[in-house]
Coordinates of C-alpha atoms in Angstrom, one line a residue:
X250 CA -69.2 10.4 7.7
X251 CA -67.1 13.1 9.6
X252 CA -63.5 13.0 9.3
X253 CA -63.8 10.6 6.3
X254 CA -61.6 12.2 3.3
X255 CA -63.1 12.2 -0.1
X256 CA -62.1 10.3 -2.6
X257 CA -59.1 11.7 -4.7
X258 CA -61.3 13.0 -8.0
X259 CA -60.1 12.0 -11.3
X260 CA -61.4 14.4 -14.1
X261 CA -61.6 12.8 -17.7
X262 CA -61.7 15.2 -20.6
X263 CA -63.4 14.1 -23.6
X264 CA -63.1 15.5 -26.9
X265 CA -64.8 15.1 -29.9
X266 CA -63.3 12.2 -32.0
X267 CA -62.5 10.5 -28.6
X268 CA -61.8 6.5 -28.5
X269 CA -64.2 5.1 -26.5
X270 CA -61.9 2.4 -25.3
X271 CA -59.5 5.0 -23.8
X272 CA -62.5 7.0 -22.2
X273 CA -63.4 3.6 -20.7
X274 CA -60.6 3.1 -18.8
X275 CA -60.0 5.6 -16.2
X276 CA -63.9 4.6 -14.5
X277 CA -62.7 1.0 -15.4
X278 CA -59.2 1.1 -13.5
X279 CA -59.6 4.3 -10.8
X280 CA -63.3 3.3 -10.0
X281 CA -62.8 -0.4 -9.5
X282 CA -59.7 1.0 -6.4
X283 CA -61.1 0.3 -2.7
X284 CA -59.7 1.1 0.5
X285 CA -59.7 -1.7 3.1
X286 CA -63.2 -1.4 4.4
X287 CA -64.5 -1.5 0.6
X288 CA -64.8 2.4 0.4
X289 CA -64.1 4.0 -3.3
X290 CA -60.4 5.7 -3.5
X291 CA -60.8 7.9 -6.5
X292 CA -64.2 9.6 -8.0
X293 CA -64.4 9.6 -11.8
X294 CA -65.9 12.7 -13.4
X295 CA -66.2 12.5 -16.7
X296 CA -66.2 16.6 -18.5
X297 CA -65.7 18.2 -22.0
X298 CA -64.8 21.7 -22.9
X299 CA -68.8 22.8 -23.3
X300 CA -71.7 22.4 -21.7
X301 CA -73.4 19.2 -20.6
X302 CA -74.5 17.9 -23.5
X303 CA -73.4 14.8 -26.5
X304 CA -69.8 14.7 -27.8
X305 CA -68.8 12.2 -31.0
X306 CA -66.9 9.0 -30.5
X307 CA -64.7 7.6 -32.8
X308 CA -67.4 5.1 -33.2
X309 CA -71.0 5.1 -34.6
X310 CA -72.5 6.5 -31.5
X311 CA -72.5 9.9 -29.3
X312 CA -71.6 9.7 -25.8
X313 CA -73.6 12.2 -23.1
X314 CA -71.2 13.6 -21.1
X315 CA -73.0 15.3 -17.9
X316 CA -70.2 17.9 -16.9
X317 CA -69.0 21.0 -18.5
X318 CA -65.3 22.7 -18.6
X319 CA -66.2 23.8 -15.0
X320 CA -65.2 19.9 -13.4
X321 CA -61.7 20.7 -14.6
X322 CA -61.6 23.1 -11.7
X323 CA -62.1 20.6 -9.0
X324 CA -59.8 17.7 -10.2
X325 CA -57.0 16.5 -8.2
X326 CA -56.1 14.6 -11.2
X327 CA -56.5 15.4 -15.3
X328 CA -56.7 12.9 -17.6
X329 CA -57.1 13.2 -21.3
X330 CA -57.5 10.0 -23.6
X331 CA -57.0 9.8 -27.8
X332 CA -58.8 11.7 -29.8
X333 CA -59.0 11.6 -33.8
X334 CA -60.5 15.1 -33.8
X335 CA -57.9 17.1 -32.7
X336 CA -57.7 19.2 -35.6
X337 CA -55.2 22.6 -34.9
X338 CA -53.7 20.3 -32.2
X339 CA -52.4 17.7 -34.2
X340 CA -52.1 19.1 -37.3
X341 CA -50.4 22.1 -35.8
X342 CA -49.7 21.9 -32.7
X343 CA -52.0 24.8 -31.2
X344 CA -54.9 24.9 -28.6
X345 CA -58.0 25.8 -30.1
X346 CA -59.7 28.7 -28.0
X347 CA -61.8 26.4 -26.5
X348 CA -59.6 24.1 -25.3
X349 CA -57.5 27.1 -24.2
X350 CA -60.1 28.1 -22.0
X351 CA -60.7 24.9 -20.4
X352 CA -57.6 23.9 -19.7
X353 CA -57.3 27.5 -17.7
X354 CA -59.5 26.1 -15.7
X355 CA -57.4 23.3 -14.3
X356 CA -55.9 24.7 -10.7
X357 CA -51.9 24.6 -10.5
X358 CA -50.5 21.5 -8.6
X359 CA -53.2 19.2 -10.2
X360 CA -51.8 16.4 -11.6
X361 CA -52.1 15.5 -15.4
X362 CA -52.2 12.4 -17.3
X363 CA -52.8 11.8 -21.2
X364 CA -53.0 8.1 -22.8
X365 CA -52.2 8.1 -26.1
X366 CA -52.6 11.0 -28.5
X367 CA -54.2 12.6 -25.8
X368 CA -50.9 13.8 -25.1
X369 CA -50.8 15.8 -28.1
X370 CA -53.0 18.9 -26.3
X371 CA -50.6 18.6 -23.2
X372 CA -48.1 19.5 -25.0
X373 CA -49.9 22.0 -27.3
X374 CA -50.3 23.8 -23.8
X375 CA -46.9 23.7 -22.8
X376 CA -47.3 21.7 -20.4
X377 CA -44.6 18.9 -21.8
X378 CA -41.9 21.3 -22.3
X379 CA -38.9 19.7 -20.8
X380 CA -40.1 16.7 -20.1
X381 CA -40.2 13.6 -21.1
X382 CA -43.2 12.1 -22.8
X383 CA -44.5 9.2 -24.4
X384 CA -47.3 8.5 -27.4
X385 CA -48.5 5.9 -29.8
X386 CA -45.7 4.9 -31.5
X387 CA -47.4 5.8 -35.3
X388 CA -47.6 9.3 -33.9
X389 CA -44.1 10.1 -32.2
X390 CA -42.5 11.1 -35.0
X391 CA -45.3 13.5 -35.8
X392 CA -45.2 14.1 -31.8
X393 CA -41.5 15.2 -31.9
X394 CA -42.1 17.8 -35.3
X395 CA -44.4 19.7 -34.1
X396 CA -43.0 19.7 -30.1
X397 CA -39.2 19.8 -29.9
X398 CA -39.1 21.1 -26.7
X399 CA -40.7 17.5 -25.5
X400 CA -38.6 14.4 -24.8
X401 CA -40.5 12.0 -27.0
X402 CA -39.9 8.5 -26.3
X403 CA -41.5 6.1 -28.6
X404 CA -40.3 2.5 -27.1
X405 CA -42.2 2.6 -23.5
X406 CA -45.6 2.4 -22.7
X407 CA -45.5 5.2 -20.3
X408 CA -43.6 7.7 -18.4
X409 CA -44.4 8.9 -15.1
X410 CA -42.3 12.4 -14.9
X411 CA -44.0 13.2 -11.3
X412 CA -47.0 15.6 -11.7
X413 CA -47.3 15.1 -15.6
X414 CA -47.7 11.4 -17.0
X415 CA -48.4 9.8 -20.8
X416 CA -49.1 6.7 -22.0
X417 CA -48.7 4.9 -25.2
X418 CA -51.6 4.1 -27.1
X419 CA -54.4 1.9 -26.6
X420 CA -54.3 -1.1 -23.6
X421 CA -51.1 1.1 -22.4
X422 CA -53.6 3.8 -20.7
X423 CA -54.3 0.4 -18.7
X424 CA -50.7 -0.1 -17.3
X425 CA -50.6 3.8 -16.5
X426 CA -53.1 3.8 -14.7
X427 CA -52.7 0.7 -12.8
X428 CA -49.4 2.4 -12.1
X429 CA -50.7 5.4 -10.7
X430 CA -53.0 3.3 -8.2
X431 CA -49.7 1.5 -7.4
X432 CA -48.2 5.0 -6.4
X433 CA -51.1 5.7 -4.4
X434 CA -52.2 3.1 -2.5
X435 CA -49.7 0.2 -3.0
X436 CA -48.8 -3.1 -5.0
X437 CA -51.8 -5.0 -3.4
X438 CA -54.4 -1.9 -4.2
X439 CA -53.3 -2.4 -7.6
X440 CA -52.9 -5.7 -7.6
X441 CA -56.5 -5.9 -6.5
X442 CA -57.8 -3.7 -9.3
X443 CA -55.6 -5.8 -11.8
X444 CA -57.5 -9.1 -10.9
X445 CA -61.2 -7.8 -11.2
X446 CA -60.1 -6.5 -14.8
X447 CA -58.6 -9.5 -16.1
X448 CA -55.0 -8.1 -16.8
X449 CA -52.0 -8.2 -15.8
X450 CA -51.0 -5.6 -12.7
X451 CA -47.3 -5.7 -14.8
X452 CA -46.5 -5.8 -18.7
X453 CA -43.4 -6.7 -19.6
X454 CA -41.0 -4.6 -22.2
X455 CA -42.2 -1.3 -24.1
X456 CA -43.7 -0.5 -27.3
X457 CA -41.3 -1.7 -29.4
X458 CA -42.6 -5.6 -29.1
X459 CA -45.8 -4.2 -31.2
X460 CA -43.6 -2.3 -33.4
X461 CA -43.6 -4.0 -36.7
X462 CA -40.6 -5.7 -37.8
X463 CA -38.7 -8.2 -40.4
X464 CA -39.1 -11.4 -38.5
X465 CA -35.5 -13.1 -37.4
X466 CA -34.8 -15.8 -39.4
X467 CA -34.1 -18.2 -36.3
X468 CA -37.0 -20.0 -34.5
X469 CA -36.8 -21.8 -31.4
X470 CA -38.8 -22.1 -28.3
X471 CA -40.0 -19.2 -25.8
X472 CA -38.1 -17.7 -22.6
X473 CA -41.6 -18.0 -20.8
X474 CA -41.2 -21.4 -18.9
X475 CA -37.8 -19.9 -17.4
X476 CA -39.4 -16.5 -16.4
X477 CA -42.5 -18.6 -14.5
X478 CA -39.7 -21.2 -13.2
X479 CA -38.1 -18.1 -11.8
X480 CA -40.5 -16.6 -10.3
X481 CA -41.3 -19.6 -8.2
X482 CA -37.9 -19.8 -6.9
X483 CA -37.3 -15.8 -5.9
X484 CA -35.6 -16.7 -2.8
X485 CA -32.6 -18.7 -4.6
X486 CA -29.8 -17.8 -6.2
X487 CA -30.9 -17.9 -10.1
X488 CA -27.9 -17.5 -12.1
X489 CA -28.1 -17.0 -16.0
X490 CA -26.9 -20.9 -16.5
X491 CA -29.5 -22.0 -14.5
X492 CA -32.1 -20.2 -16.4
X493 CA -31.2 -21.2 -19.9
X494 CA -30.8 -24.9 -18.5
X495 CA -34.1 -24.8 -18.0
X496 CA -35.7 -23.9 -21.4
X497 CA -32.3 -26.0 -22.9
X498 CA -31.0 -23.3 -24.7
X499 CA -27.3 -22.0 -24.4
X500 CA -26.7 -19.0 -22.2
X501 CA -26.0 -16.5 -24.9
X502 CA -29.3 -17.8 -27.2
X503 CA -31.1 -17.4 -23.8
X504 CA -30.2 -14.1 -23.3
X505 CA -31.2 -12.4 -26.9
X506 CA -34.2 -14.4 -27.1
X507 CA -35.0 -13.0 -23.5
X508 CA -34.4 -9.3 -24.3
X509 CA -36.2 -9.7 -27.5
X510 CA -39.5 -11.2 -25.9
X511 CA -39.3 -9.1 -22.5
X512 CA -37.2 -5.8 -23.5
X513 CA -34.9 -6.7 -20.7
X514 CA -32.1 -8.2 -19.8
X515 CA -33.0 -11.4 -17.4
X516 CA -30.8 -9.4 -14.4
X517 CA -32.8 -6.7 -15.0
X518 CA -36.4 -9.0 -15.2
X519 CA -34.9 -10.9 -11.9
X520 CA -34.1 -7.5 -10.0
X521 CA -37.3 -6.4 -10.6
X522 CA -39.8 -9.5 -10.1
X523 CA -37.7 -9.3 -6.5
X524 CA -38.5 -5.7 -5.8
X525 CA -42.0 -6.4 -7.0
X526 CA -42.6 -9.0 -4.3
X527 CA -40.5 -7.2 -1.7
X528 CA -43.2 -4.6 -2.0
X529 CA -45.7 -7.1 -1.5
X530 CA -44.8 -8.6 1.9
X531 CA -43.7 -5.3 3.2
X532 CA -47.4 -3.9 2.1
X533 CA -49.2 -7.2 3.2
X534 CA -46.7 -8.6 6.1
X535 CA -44.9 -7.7 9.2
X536 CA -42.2 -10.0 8.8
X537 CA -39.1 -8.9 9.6
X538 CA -36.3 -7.2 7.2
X539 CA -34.4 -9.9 6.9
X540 CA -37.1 -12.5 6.5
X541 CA -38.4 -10.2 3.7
X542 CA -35.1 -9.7 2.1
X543 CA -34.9 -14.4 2.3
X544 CA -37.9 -14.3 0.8
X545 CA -37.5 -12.1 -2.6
X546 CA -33.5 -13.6 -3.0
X547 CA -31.8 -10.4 -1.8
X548 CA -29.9 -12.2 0.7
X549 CA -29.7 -9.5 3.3
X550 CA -31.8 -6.7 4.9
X551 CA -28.8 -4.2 3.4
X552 CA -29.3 -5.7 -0.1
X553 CA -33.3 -4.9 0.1
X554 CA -32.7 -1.7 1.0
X555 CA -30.1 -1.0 -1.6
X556 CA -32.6 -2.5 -3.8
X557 CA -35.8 -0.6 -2.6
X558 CA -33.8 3.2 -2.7
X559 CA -32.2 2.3 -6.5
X560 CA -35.6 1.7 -7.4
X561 CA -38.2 3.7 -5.1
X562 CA -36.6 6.3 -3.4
X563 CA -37.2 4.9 0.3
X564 CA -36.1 2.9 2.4
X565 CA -38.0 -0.3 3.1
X566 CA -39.4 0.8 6.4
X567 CA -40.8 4.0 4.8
X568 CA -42.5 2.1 2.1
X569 CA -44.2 -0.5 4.8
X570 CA -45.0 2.8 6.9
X571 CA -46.9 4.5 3.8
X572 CA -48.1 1.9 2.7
X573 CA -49.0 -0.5 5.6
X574 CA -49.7 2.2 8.6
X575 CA -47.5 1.5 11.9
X576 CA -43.2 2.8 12.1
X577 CA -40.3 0.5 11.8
X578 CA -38.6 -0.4 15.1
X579 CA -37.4 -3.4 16.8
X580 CA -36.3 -5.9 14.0
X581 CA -38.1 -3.8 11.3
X582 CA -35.8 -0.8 11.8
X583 CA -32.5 -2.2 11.9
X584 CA -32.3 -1.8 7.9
X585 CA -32.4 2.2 8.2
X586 CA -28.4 1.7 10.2
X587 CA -26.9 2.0 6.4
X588 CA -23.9 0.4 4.7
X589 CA -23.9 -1.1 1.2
X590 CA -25.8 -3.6 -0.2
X591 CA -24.5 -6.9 -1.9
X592 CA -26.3 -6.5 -5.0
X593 CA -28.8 -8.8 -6.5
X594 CA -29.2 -12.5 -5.0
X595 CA -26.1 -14.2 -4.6
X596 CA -24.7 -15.6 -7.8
X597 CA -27.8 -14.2 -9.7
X598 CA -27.9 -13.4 -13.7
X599 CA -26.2 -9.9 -14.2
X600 CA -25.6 -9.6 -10.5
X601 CA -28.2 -7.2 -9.5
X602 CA -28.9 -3.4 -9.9
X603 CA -26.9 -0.4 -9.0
X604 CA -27.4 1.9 -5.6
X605 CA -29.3 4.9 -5.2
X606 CA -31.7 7.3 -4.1
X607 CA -31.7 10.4 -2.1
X608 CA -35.3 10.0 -0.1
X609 CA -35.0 9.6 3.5
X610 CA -37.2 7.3 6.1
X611 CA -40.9 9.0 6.4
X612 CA -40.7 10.4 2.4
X613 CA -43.4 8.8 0.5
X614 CA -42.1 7.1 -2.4
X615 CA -41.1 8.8 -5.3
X616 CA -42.2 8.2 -8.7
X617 CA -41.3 4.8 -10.7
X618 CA -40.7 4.9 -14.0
X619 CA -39.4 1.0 -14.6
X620 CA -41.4 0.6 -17.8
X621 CA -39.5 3.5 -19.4
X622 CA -35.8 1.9 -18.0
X623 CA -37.3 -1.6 -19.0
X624 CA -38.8 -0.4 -22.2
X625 CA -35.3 1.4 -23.2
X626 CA -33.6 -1.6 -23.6
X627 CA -36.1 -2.9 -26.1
X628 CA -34.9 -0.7 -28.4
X629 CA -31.6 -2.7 -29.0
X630 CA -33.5 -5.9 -29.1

């Protein structure tokens, strides 16, 4: 149909050795994205580095891949899952010729994404070189020996670094990629996408839940029936009293066993279950500012938009123009006058999140990375 634009093309690379679970889940997550009328946002080519022909799972079967190096050239997007045949790549940390010559295939400005050790041949190409980066967490170690230029962090799922993006391992090529659909088309895209494959469109914490460890010697009951309690309650104040009252612990058990099981601190976890559904109403509503900011426990238009710049980059009224079509103006645009924010909800645990931001209104939003300031904290759990 004239004047339709094509779908944004996602180009998977699979090597030999590749995890078939990983190779699943770009077509699972980008394919599975619709636009409003029900038309497909992404198209997922599926390519390795020779001719059309059968490459080796990491499984008892052969999978027939149907494009050559040559798709590369046409992506908008790269992705690369795990591989346990990267030979020179992992063991060395060099490109073998024929990778070489596929990745020179990719056109500059196309944006890459690896899950898992996938982001071993990035970086084998240079392409992590002062950045930041994430992998399994067996393999950072290995990960940060053979590439020292690369920023390996081995505690989040993912990190978004703009144009370049890696995952963990395993499910965390799931909650990259829902993320990039988030930074796409929106919360409720990716909400959408979230629901049809049975996961959640958020995890909680980083990799250092799954991380193996001595198990404490305390027992007692689970955060979780504060955290849903919370969320049902967004629009009052929820101080860290009140939460801890409610699973009967005291405020300082609450806390550790909360950081322990989330990887944040519950200010933290409350700041950004109310920037998560701030983004919702302002994608799915045209209520105004201030019946947005009531809603998610903000208390004021000024406090949303503090929120919305620490964490996206944009005011609200650019995120519901991106995002929802139409400008702020009347009621909707009175939040883009300025002046400081009153941090979290009133009397809420940890009091909120600090200001920020340089975008101004009509920027799309920038790049979130909350897994990777979420995950840090798990660290210290």
């Amino acid at each position: 149909m004239p004047g339709t634009p094509r779908p944004h093309r996602v180009v998977v690379l699979a090597l030999d050795g590749v995890l078939p679970f990983e190779l699943g889940i770009p077509q699972r997550i980008f394919g599975r994205a619709r636009d409003a009328s029900g038309a497909p946002l992404y198209e997922v080519v599926t390519c390795s580095t020779r001719p059309p022909g059968p490459v080796r799972a990491e499984a008892d079967f052969t999978i027939l891949v149907a494009h050559g190096p040559e798709a590369l050239a046409h992506a908008d997007t790269v992705l690369i899952p795990a591989s346990y045949e990267l030979g020179p790549v992992h063991e060395e940390g060099r490109l073998t010729p024929e990778l070489t010559a596929a990745l020179g295939l990719i056109r500059p400005g196309t944006r890459l994404m690896s899950i898992c050790t996938g982001g071993f041949v990035l970086a084998a190409a240079g392409l992590l070189d002062g950045r930041p980066a994430a992998t399994h967490w067996s393999s950072a170690d290995r990960f940060q020996r053979l590439f020292p230029r690369v920023a390996v962090d081995a505690d989040v799922l993912f990190v978004d670094d703009g144009d370049v993006l890696t995952s963990a391992g395993v499910a965390a090529g799931i909650d990259l990629c829902l993320h990039v659909v988030r930074r796409d088309h929106g919360a409720a895209v990716a909400a959408d996408v979230a629901r049809h494959t049975v996961v959640p469109p958020h995890r909680e914490g980083g990799q250092a839940q799954f991380i193996a460890r001595p198990v404490p010697a305390e027992h007692g009951d689970s955060t979780a029936r504060a955290r849903a309690w919370a969320l049902e309650r967004l629009r009052e104040p929820l101080p860290l009293h009140r939460l801890a009252a409610e699973v009967a612990m005291s405020v300082r058990t609450f806390t550790r066993r909360f950081r322990e099981e989330t990887g944040e601190s519950p200010g933290s976890w409350l700041t950004r279950q109310r920037v998560e559904h701030a983004r919702y109403l302002l994608e799915t509503t045209a209520l105004p500012m201030e019946r947005v900011a009531a809603h998610c426990g903000f208390g004021s238009a000024q406090s949303l938009r503090q929120h919305l710049r620490a964490t996206l980059g944009v005011t609200p009224t650019a995120y519901r123009r991106t995002f929802r079509g139409g400008g702020g103006g009347g009621r909707d645009g009175r939040e883009d006058a300025g002046g400081r924010g009153d941090g979290g909800g009133p009397g809420d645990a940890d009091g909120g999140g600090p200001a920020g931001g340089r975008a101004q209104a009509g920027e799309r939003p920038q790049p979130v990375d909350s897994a990777r300031a979420a995950s840090r904290q798990a660290a210290g759990a």
